[in-house]
mmCIF file of C-alpha atoms and ligand atoms in Angstrom:
data_model
loop_
_atom_site.group_PDB
_atom_site.id
_atom_site.type_symbol
_atom_site.label_atom_id
_atom_site.label_comp_id
_atom_site.label_asym_id
_atom_site.label_seq_id
_atom_site.Cartn_x
_atom_site.Cartn_y
_atom_site.Cartn_z
ATOM 1 C CA MET W 7 -21.632 12.722 -16.417
ATOM 2 C CA GLY W 8 -18.085 13.137 -18.148
ATOM 3 C CA PRO W 9 -14.450 13.529 -16.322
ATOM 4 C CA MET W 10 -14.354 16.993 -17.557
ATOM 5 C CA THR W 11 -17.283 18.437 -15.394
ATOM 6 C CA ASP W 12 -17.144 15.473 -12.852
ATOM 7 C CA PRO W 13 -15.973 17.494 -9.766
ATOM 8 C CA PHE W 14 -13.127 15.797 -7.921
ATOM 9 C CA ALA W 15 -14.187 14.831 -4.297
ATOM 10 C CA LEU W 16 -11.916 15.892 -1.452
ATOM 11 C CA VAL W 17 -11.620 15.402 2.219
ATOM 12 C CA ASP W 18 -9.164 17.507 4.480
ATOM 13 C CA ASP W 19 -9.285 19.612 7.662
ATOM 14 C CA ARG W 20 -7.226 21.451 9.587
ATOM 15 C CA CYS W 21 -7.967 19.456 12.542
ATOM 16 C CA PHE W 22 -5.688 16.688 11.283
ATOM 17 C CA ASP W 23 -2.623 18.937 12.113
ATOM 18 C CA VAL W 24 -2.972 19.100 15.651
ATOM 19 C CA HIS W 25 -2.748 15.591 16.287
ATOM 20 C CA ARG W 26 1.280 15.482 16.757
ATOM 21 C CA ALA W 27 4.103 13.939 18.774
ATOM 22 C CA ARG W 28 5.869 16.182 21.535
ATOM 23 C CA GLY W 29 9.369 15.294 20.246
ATOM 24 C CA ASP W 30 10.553 14.674 16.451
ATOM 25 C CA HIS W 31 8.236 12.182 15.132
ATOM 26 C CA PRO W 32 7.777 11.037 11.148
ATOM 27 C CA GLU W 33 4.115 11.025 11.148
ATOM 28 C CA ARG W 34 4.329 14.799 11.507
ATOM 29 C CA PRO W 35 1.647 17.520 10.321
ATOM 30 C CA GLU W 36 4.240 18.741 7.780
ATOM 31 C CA ARG W 37 3.165 15.470 5.874
ATOM 32 C CA LEU W 38 -0.100 16.918 5.057
ATOM 33 C CA ASP W 39 0.831 20.278 3.879
ATOM 34 C CA ALA W 40 3.148 18.526 1.063
ATOM 35 C CA ALA W 41 0.163 16.330 0.129
ATOM 36 C CA ARG W 42 -1.825 19.366 -0.051
ATOM 37 C CA ASP W 43 0.616 21.281 -2.423
ATOM 38 C CA GLY W 44 0.883 18.398 -4.624
ATOM 39 C CA LEU W 45 -2.922 18.028 -4.686
ATOM 40 C CA ARG W 46 -3.472 21.674 -5.463
ATOM 41 C CA ARG W 47 -1.248 22.033 -8.025
ATOM 42 C CA ALA W 48 -2.430 18.520 -10.004
ATOM 43 C CA VAL W 49 -5.981 19.792 -9.337
ATOM 44 C CA GLY W 50 -5.493 23.200 -10.706
ATOM 45 C CA ASP W 51 -8.851 25.021 -11.585
ATOM 46 C CA ALA W 52 -10.875 21.673 -12.218
ATOM 47 C CA PRO W 53 -14.072 21.594 -10.030
ATOM 48 C CA VAL W 54 -13.637 19.963 -6.447
ATOM 49 C CA LEU W 55 -16.059 19.342 -4.045
ATOM 50 C CA ALA W 56 -15.300 19.472 -0.468
ATOM 51 C CA LEU W 57 -16.642 16.878 1.726
ATOM 52 C CA GLU W 58 -16.955 17.541 5.120
ATOM 53 C CA ALA W 59 -14.958 15.508 7.861
ATOM 54 C CA ALA W 60 -16.866 15.310 10.529
ATOM 55 C CA GLU W 61 -16.280 12.736 13.698
ATOM 56 C CA VAL W 62 -17.601 9.541 12.593
ATOM 57 C CA ALA W 63 -20.934 7.821 13.328
ATOM 58 C CA PRO W 64 -20.802 5.408 16.318
ATOM 59 C CA ALA W 65 -22.282 2.851 14.079
ATOM 60 C CA ASP W 66 -19.388 2.793 11.527
ATOM 61 C CA LEU W 67 -16.724 2.430 13.981
ATOM 62 C CA ALA W 68 -18.236 -0.432 15.742
ATOM 63 C CA ALA W 69 -18.623 -2.267 12.838
ATOM 64 C CA ILE W 70 -14.789 -2.323 12.674
ATOM 65 C CA HIS W 71 -13.868 -1.679 16.367
ATOM 66 C CA ALA W 72 -13.768 -3.940 19.158
ATOM 67 C CA SER W 73 -16.103 -2.297 22.193
ATOM 68 C CA ALA W 74 -13.513 -2.597 24.802
ATOM 69 C CA TYR W 75 -10.404 -1.019 22.463
ATOM 70 C CA LEU W 76 -13.117 2.009 21.767
ATOM 71 C CA ALA W 77 -13.500 2.796 25.301
ATOM 72 C CA ASP W 78 -9.988 2.212 26.182
ATOM 73 C CA LEU W 79 -8.945 4.478 23.839
ATOM 74 C CA GLU W 80 -11.544 7.151 24.354
ATOM 75 C CA ASP W 81 -10.206 7.017 28.652
ATOM 76 C CA ALA W 82 -6.180 7.373 27.112
ATOM 77 C CA LEU W 83 -6.609 10.185 24.634
ATOM 78 C CA ALA W 84 -8.449 12.030 27.492
ATOM 79 C CA ASP W 85 -5.113 12.350 29.058
ATOM 80 C CA GLY W 86 -3.524 14.786 26.709
ATOM 81 C CA TRP W 87 -0.226 13.701 25.822
ATOM 82 C CA GLY W 88 0.828 9.428 25.780
ATOM 83 C CA HIS W 89 1.707 6.653 23.624
ATOM 84 C CA LEU W 90 -1.015 3.791 22.502
ATOM 85 C CA ASP W 91 2.138 1.557 21.920
ATOM 86 C CA ALA W 92 6.049 2.256 21.030
ATOM 87 C CA ASP W 93 5.298 3.942 17.687
ATOM 88 C CA THR W 94 1.740 4.951 18.261
ATOM 89 C CA PHE W 95 1.747 8.898 20.312
ATOM 90 C CA PHE W 96 -1.586 10.964 20.824
ATOM 91 C CA ALA W 97 -1.878 14.778 21.671
ATOM 92 C CA PRO W 98 -4.587 17.159 22.719
ATOM 93 C CA GLY W 99 -6.639 17.144 19.906
ATOM 94 C CA SER W 100 -5.562 13.625 18.600
ATOM 95 C CA ARG W 101 -9.528 12.430 19.274
ATOM 96 C CA GLU W 102 -10.976 14.824 17.233
ATOM 97 C CA ALA W 103 -8.206 13.971 14.429
ATOM 98 C CA ALA W 104 -8.793 10.551 14.643
ATOM 99 C CA PHE W 105 -12.250 10.420 14.821
ATOM 100 C CA ARG W 106 -13.102 13.018 12.111
ATOM 101 C CA ALA W 107 -10.045 11.360 9.806
ATOM 102 C CA ALA W 108 -12.498 8.052 10.166
ATOM 103 C CA GLY W 109 -15.283 9.876 9.393
ATOM 104 C CA GLY W 110 -13.854 12.041 6.321
ATOM 105 C CA ALA W 111 -12.837 8.632 5.139
ATOM 106 C CA ALA W 112 -16.508 7.170 5.479
ATOM 107 C CA ARG W 113 -18.098 10.593 3.854
ATOM 108 C CA LEU W 114 -15.676 9.812 0.731
ATOM 109 C CA ALA W 115 -16.947 6.656 0.453
ATOM 110 C CA ARG W 116 -20.834 7.414 0.531
ATOM 111 C CA ALA W 117 -20.260 10.339 -1.566
ATOM 112 C CA LEU W 118 -18.595 7.940 -4.445
ATOM 113 C CA MET W 119 -21.766 5.761 -3.844
ATOM 114 C CA ALA W 120 -24.174 8.281 -4.341
ATOM 115 C CA GLY W 121 -22.826 9.647 -7.583
ATOM 116 C CA GLU W 122 -21.853 13.240 -6.236
ATOM 117 C CA ALA W 123 -18.284 12.264 -7.550
ATOM 118 C CA ARG W 124 -16.495 9.401 -9.354
ATOM 119 C CA ARG W 125 -12.868 9.801 -7.478
ATOM 120 C CA GLY W 126 -11.540 11.292 -4.276
ATOM 121 C CA PHE W 127 -9.314 11.548 -2.077
ATOM 122 C CA ALA W 128 -9.168 11.685 1.656
ATOM 123 C CA LEU W 129 -6.389 13.929 3.143
ATOM 124 C CA LEU W 130 -5.906 12.759 6.585
ATOM 125 C CA ARG W 131 -3.997 11.886 9.222
ATOM 126 C CA PRO W 132 -3.813 9.772 11.717
ATOM 127 C CA PRO W 133 -3.126 6.949 9.072
ATOM 128 C CA GLY W 134 -5.316 3.553 9.559
ATOM 129 C CA HIS W 135 -4.347 0.710 8.239
ATOM 130 C CA HIS W 136 -2.160 -0.806 10.947
ATOM 131 C CA ALA W 137 -5.026 -0.414 13.460
ATOM 132 C CA GLU W 138 -6.717 -3.763 14.396
ATOM 133 C CA ALA W 139 -10.096 -3.986 15.722
ATOM 134 C CA ASP W 140 -8.960 -4.465 19.096
ATOM 135 C CA ARG W 141 -5.755 -2.178 19.672
ATOM 136 C CA ALA W 142 -3.964 0.866 18.025
ATOM 137 C CA MET W 143 -0.604 0.385 16.084
ATOM 138 C CA GLY W 144 2.092 1.940 13.752
ATOM 139 C CA PHE W 145 1.007 4.875 13.988
ATOM 140 C CA CYS W 146 -2.699 4.061 13.278
ATOM 141 C CA LEU W 147 -5.427 4.767 15.571
ATOM 142 C CA LEU W 148 -8.837 4.092 13.918
ATOM 143 C CA ASN W 149 -8.981 1.995 10.741
ATOM 144 C CA ASN W 150 -9.686 4.620 8.387
ATOM 145 C CA VAL W 151 -9.788 2.656 5.182
ATOM 146 C CA ALA W 152 -11.815 -0.709 6.574
ATOM 147 C CA VAL W 153 -14.314 2.509 8.110
ATOM 148 C CA ALA W 154 -14.476 3.585 4.509
ATOM 149 C CA ALA W 155 -15.027 0.153 2.928
ATOM 150 C CA GLN W 156 -17.695 -1.128 5.190
ATOM 151 C CA ALA W 157 -19.588 2.310 4.889
ATOM 152 C CA ALA W 158 -19.615 1.528 1.315
ATOM 153 C CA LEU W 159 -21.308 -1.701 1.351
ATOM 154 C CA ASP W 160 -23.712 -0.440 3.958
ATOM 155 C CA ALA W 161 -24.573 2.305 1.206
ATOM 156 C CA GLY W 162 -24.968 -0.581 -1.235
ATOM 157 C CA ALA W 163 -22.190 -1.942 -2.696
ATOM 158 C CA ALA W 164 -22.542 -5.295 -3.392
ATOM 159 C CA ARG W 165 -18.143 -5.801 -3.359
ATOM 160 C CA VAL W 166 -15.677 -2.952 -2.255
ATOM 161 C CA ALA W 167 -11.688 -3.496 -3.229
ATOM 162 C CA ILE W 168 -9.507 -2.227 -1.600
ATOM 163 C CA VAL W 169 -5.465 -1.842 -3.226
ATOM 164 C CA ASP W 170 -3.165 -0.787 0.106
ATOM 165 C CA TRP W 171 0.302 0.695 -1.961
ATOM 166 C CA ASP W 172 1.932 1.572 1.455
ATOM 167 C CA VAL W 173 5.152 0.045 1.625
ATOM 168 C CA HIS W 174 4.216 -1.464 4.743
ATOM 169 C CA HIS W 175 1.686 -4.401 4.703
ATOM 170 C CA GLY W 176 -2.126 -2.998 5.575
ATOM 171 C CA ASN W 177 -2.527 -5.745 8.755
ATOM 172 C CA GLY W 178 -5.423 -3.789 10.224
ATOM 173 C CA THR W 179 -7.147 -3.506 7.341
ATOM 174 C CA GLN W 180 -6.578 -7.680 6.403
ATOM 175 C CA HIS W 181 -7.425 -9.098 9.758
ATOM 176 C CA VAL W 182 -10.997 -7.057 9.643
ATOM 177 C CA PHE W 183 -11.844 -8.549 6.289
ATOM 178 C CA GLU W 184 -9.981 -11.918 5.879
ATOM 179 C CA ASP W 185 -12.843 -13.910 6.167
ATOM 180 C CA ARG W 186 -15.286 -11.799 4.263
ATOM 181 C CA GLU W 187 -15.936 -12.462 0.741
ATOM 182 C CA ASP W 188 -17.217 -8.964 -0.364
ATOM 183 C CA VAL W 189 -14.149 -7.068 0.364
ATOM 184 C CA LEU W 190 -10.845 -8.043 -1.834
ATOM 185 C CA PHE W 191 -7.498 -6.708 0.199
ATOM 186 C CA VAL W 192 -4.764 -6.438 -2.235
ATOM 187 C CA SER W 193 -1.423 -5.364 -0.580
ATOM 188 C CA LEU W 194 1.689 -4.641 -2.304
ATOM 189 C CA HIS W 195 4.437 -4.074 0.367
ATOM 190 C CA GLN W 196 8.223 -4.363 1.025
ATOM 191 C CA TRP W 197 9.101 -8.054 2.359
ATOM 192 C CA PRO W 198 10.503 -8.381 5.150
ATOM 193 C CA LEU W 199 9.608 -4.986 6.871
ATOM 194 C CA TYR W 200 7.098 -3.829 9.471
ATOM 195 C CA PRO W 201 4.727 -5.294 10.976
ATOM 196 C CA GLY W 202 6.050 -8.412 9.815
ATOM 197 C CA THR W 203 2.721 -9.853 8.245
ATOM 198 C CA GLY W 204 1.607 -10.126 4.907
ATOM 199 C CA ALA W 205 3.188 -13.249 3.623
ATOM 200 C CA ALA W 206 2.116 -14.484 0.108
ATOM 201 C CA ARG W 207 0.830 -17.327 1.616
ATOM 202 C CA GLU W 208 -2.356 -15.458 3.612
ATOM 203 C CA ILE W 209 -5.111 -15.337 1.156
ATOM 204 C CA GLY W 210 -7.750 -14.840 3.526
ATOM 205 C CA ARG W 211 -10.139 -17.520 5.043
ATOM 206 C CA GLY W 212 -13.253 -19.415 4.968
ATOM 207 C CA ALA W 213 -16.023 -17.477 2.416
ATOM 208 C CA GLY W 214 -12.781 -14.907 2.116
ATOM 209 C CA ALA W 215 -10.121 -17.551 0.720
ATOM 210 C CA GLY W 216 -8.772 -15.920 -2.185
ATOM 211 C CA ARG W 217 -10.368 -12.165 -1.448
ATOM 212 C CA THR W 218 -6.706 -11.058 0.432
ATOM 213 C CA LEU W 219 -3.882 -10.934 -1.699
ATOM 214 C CA ASN W 220 -0.365 -10.464 -0.464
ATOM 215 C CA LEU W 221 2.412 -9.098 -2.651
ATOM 216 C CA ALA W 222 5.406 -9.747 -0.236
ATOM 217 C CA LEU W 223 8.333 -7.736 -2.866
ATOM 218 C CA PRO W 224 12.006 -7.673 -1.998
ATOM 219 C CA ALA W 225 13.826 -4.337 -0.868
ATOM 220 C CA GLY W 226 14.440 -2.166 -3.907
ATOM 221 C CA SER W 227 11.657 -2.970 -6.237
ATOM 222 C CA SER W 228 11.328 -0.489 -8.834
ATOM 223 C CA ASP W 229 8.752 0.982 -10.814
ATOM 224 C CA GLU W 230 8.941 -1.935 -13.010
ATOM 225 C CA GLY W 231 8.347 -4.676 -10.111
ATOM 226 C CA TYR W 232 5.248 -2.814 -9.249
ATOM 227 C CA ALA W 233 3.942 -2.536 -12.898
ATOM 228 C CA ASP W 234 4.410 -6.458 -13.208
ATOM 229 C CA ALA W 235 2.752 -6.748 -9.903
ATOM 230 C CA PHE W 236 -0.289 -5.010 -10.817
ATOM 231 C CA ARG W 237 -0.607 -6.749 -14.455
ATOM 232 C CA ARG W 238 -0.517 -10.174 -13.040
ATOM 233 C CA VAL W 239 -2.484 -9.863 -9.624
ATOM 234 C CA VAL W 240 -3.789 -6.339 -8.653
ATOM 235 C CA LEU W 241 -5.411 -5.971 -11.708
ATOM 236 C CA PRO W 242 -6.689 -9.014 -12.965
ATOM 237 C CA SER W 243 -7.778 -9.840 -9.412
ATOM 238 C CA LEU W 244 -9.953 -6.520 -9.171
ATOM 239 C CA ARG W 245 -11.524 -7.771 -12.500
ATOM 240 C CA ALA W 246 -12.497 -11.183 -11.010
ATOM 241 C CA HIS W 247 -13.878 -9.463 -7.964
ATOM 242 C CA ALA W 248 -15.738 -6.505 -9.817
ATOM 243 C CA PRO W 249 -16.290 -4.328 -7.004
ATOM 244 C CA ASP W 250 -18.643 -1.388 -6.972
ATOM 245 C CA LEU W 251 -15.761 0.846 -5.278
ATOM 246 C CA ILE W 252 -11.917 0.699 -5.189
ATOM 247 C CA LEU W 253 -10.630 1.887 -2.284
ATOM 248 C CA VAL W 254 -6.941 2.806 -2.624
ATOM 249 C CA SER W 255 -4.457 2.707 1.203
ATOM 250 C CA ALA W 256 -2.560 5.219 -0.504
ATOM 251 C CA GLY W 257 0.674 5.654 1.362
ATOM 252 C CA PHE W 258 3.679 6.742 -0.443
ATOM 253 C CA ASP W 259 6.465 5.452 1.362
ATOM 254 C CA ALA W 260 7.424 2.972 -1.033
ATOM 255 C CA HIS W 261 8.976 6.136 -2.728
ATOM 256 C CA GLN W 262 12.737 5.933 -3.415
ATOM 257 C CA ARG W 263 13.296 9.013 -1.594
ATOM 258 C CA ASP W 264 11.792 7.443 1.784
ATOM 259 C CA PRO W 265 13.297 7.474 5.013
ATOM 260 C CA LEU W 266 11.525 4.473 6.606
ATOM 261 C CA ALA W 267 11.552 2.098 3.790
ATOM 262 C CA SER W 268 13.875 0.592 0.931
ATOM 263 C CA MET W 269 11.699 0.761 -2.283
ATOM 264 C CA GLU W 270 12.804 2.589 -5.525
ATOM 265 C CA LEU W 271 8.892 3.676 -7.071
ATOM 266 C CA SER W 272 9.820 7.055 -8.733
ATOM 267 C CA SER W 273 6.295 9.974 -8.214
ATOM 268 C CA ALA W 274 5.336 9.005 -11.836
ATOM 269 C CA ALA W 275 4.837 5.484 -10.868
ATOM 270 C CA TYR W 276 1.985 6.110 -8.536
ATOM 271 C CA GLY W 277 0.235 8.405 -11.766
ATOM 272 C CA ALA W 278 0.383 5.156 -13.540
ATOM 273 C CA MET W 279 -0.452 2.733 -10.864
ATOM 274 C CA ALA W 280 -3.426 5.187 -10.309
ATOM 275 C CA SER W 281 -4.318 5.116 -14.189
ATOM 276 C CA ALA W 282 -4.483 1.344 -13.600
ATOM 277 C CA LEU W 283 -6.909 1.245 -11.229
ATOM 278 C CA LEU W 284 -9.169 3.809 -12.858
ATOM 279 C CA GLY W 285 -8.727 1.896 -15.810
ATOM 280 C CA VAL W 286 -10.606 -1.178 -14.172
ATOM 281 C CA ALA W 287 -13.384 0.988 -12.667
ATOM 282 C CA ASP W 288 -14.108 2.271 -15.795
ATOM 283 C CA GLU W 289 -14.197 -1.206 -17.633
ATOM 284 C CA LEU W 290 -16.680 -2.472 -14.777
ATOM 285 C CA GLY W 291 -18.705 0.869 -15.329
ATOM 286 C CA HIS W 292 -18.801 3.153 -13.043
ATOM 287 C CA GLY W 293 -15.321 4.446 -12.398
ATOM 288 C CA ARG W 294 -15.336 5.101 -8.342
ATOM 289 C CA VAL W 295 -11.919 5.383 -7.065
ATOM 290 C CA GLY W 296 -11.163 6.467 -3.568
ATOM 291 C CA PHE W 297 -7.905 7.436 -2.448
ATOM 292 C CA VAL W 298 -7.358 7.640 1.529
ATOM 293 C CA LEU W 299 -3.774 8.803 3.128
ATOM 294 C CA GLU W 300 -1.518 6.265 4.983
ATOM 295 C CA GLY W 301 1.792 6.731 4.977
ATOM 296 C CA GLY W 302 4.891 8.508 2.924
ATOM 297 C CA TYR W 303 7.306 10.543 5.084
ATOM 298 C CA ASP W 304 9.603 12.059 2.529
ATOM 299 C CA LEU W 305 8.025 15.823 1.762
ATOM 300 C CA ARG W 306 8.978 15.719 -1.557
ATOM 301 C CA ALA W 307 8.203 12.564 -2.586
ATOM 302 C CA LEU W 308 4.722 13.076 -0.589
ATOM 303 C CA GLU W 309 4.119 16.317 -2.820
ATOM 304 C CA GLU W 310 4.953 15.074 -6.048
ATOM 305 C CA SER W 311 3.533 11.406 -5.756
ATOM 306 C CA VAL W 312 0.144 13.224 -4.311
ATOM 307 C CA ALA W 313 0.393 14.891 -7.611
ATOM 308 C CA ALA W 314 0.691 12.141 -10.141
ATOM 309 C CA THR W 315 -2.135 10.449 -8.118
ATOM 310 C CA VAL W 316 -4.083 13.443 -8.623
ATOM 311 C CA ALA W 317 -3.528 14.076 -11.886
ATOM 312 C CA ALA W 318 -4.539 10.632 -13.113
ATOM 313 C CA ALA W 319 -7.267 10.567 -11.211
ATOM 314 C CA LEU W 320 -8.441 13.768 -12.909
ATOM 315 C CA GLY W 321 -7.721 11.699 -16.156
ATOM 316 C CA ARG W 322 -4.197 12.853 -17.239
ATOM 317 C CA SER W 323 -3.210 8.981 -17.514
ATOM 318 C CA SER W 324 -0.100 7.649 -18.225
ATOM 319 C CA ASP W 325 0.781 4.218 -18.248
ATOM 320 C CA LEU W 326 2.669 1.167 -16.492
ATOM 321 C CA PRO W 327 6.521 0.820 -17.830
ATOM 322 C CA GLU W 328 6.923 -1.774 -20.053
ATOM 323 C CA ASP W 329 10.441 -3.335 -19.134
ATOM 324 C CA ALA W 330 10.852 -6.317 -17.811
ATOM 325 C CA ALA W 331 10.650 -6.659 -14.200
ATOM 326 C CA PRO W 332 14.036 -8.100 -12.356
ATOM 327 C CA ALA W 333 14.120 -11.813 -11.174
ATOM 328 C CA ALA W 334 13.711 -11.129 -7.699
ATOM 329 C CA SER W 335 10.430 -9.233 -7.846
ATOM 330 C CA ARG W 336 9.105 -11.946 -10.394
ATOM 331 C CA ALA W 337 9.516 -14.311 -8.154
ATOM 332 C CA ALA W 338 7.878 -12.441 -5.514
ATOM 333 C CA VAL W 339 4.406 -12.478 -7.706
ATOM 334 C CA ASP W 340 4.901 -15.737 -8.655
ATOM 335 C CA ALA W 341 4.644 -16.504 -5.146
ATOM 336 C CA THR W 342 0.911 -14.882 -4.788
ATOM 337 C CA LEU W 343 -0.067 -16.511 -7.849
ATOM 338 C CA ALA W 344 1.071 -19.860 -6.318
ATOM 339 C CA ALA W 345 -0.601 -19.401 -2.978
ATOM 340 C CA ALA W 346 -4.049 -17.866 -4.907
ATOM 341 C CA ARG W 347 -4.172 -20.853 -7.195
ATOM 342 C CA VAL W 348 -5.892 -22.666 -4.057
ATOM 343 C CA ALA W 349 -8.974 -20.101 -4.087
ATOM 344 C CA TRP W 350 -8.585 -19.072 -7.835
ATOM 345 C CA PRO W 351 -8.071 -22.427 -9.443
ATOM 346 C CA GLU W 352 -8.806 -21.139 -13.159
ATOM 347 C CA GLY W 353 -6.439 -17.628 -12.071
ATOM 348 C CA PHE W 354 -8.148 -14.456 -12.231
ATOM 349 C CA GLU W 355 -9.935 -14.186 -15.072
HETATM 350 ZN ZN1 ZN Q 25 3.917 2.621 5.559
#
């Protein structure tokens, strides 16, 4: 199936809009409308495979989250309105949104593994990458991308990679998989910043040593800094791991317009990063890349960046910038390479 006839898989559901805070909160339903606008603009009249976001299967959830947490979460969500931590709200309808978000992410992973499509996007809320096995955290109730990764493995993938380009470290995802050899987790994030984890020295443990890679980038990192991180760490580690599916924890809060962080990415940078990941997926012979929405709190930035990402996924490729990265971000990439050398003595090639 060539790129012209290959459908673009899409998970979306109006139930995600019901999840909202009682007062002002950056993680709001309007975010999804902005992302939808960007996606629609990029897709145009290309074929779309609409995937249902059914409630996540209990076994898929139990593979990632502790049963005691799931029981506590069900009890809490039955109350209607409230908070699970200082930042993490819930509302009537949040249970359906969260459980169908995780189910939609799993559905996307299974569709890509089954050859129903090669590329797809799960437009969902609440986000997931801060959710730990045993607690909600940082606007996240269930770890959608982790559920998706495990679903892909259960569907026959030997290895999966998760690239997390949200500006915040994906602590929950890292902790779920850090002792596992079959899931590569590569996170690019502003450092220091919430949640405080994701130092370069965190490289996984046991059988998973070297399969966690943290690019702890300085505030103000630009398209060039991210390009350097992609060329020297993200892309070679993906080639070395050779995943059967690349999942992207696709937050858009490293954008220069984002109000919650201080990075300087352009909208176009997301297209270039997506193109680079698609290139590796094509080199690996399968072309499978699934994007799962995480953060991103400026509506215009979200719309433009999702459009750039989806355009790349549909084959309108763009290149990472060639200009040299500033010394501070090069040093951050050097730190990741130095830490990873323990597990990858010959480098990634
Ligand atoms: Zn974020």
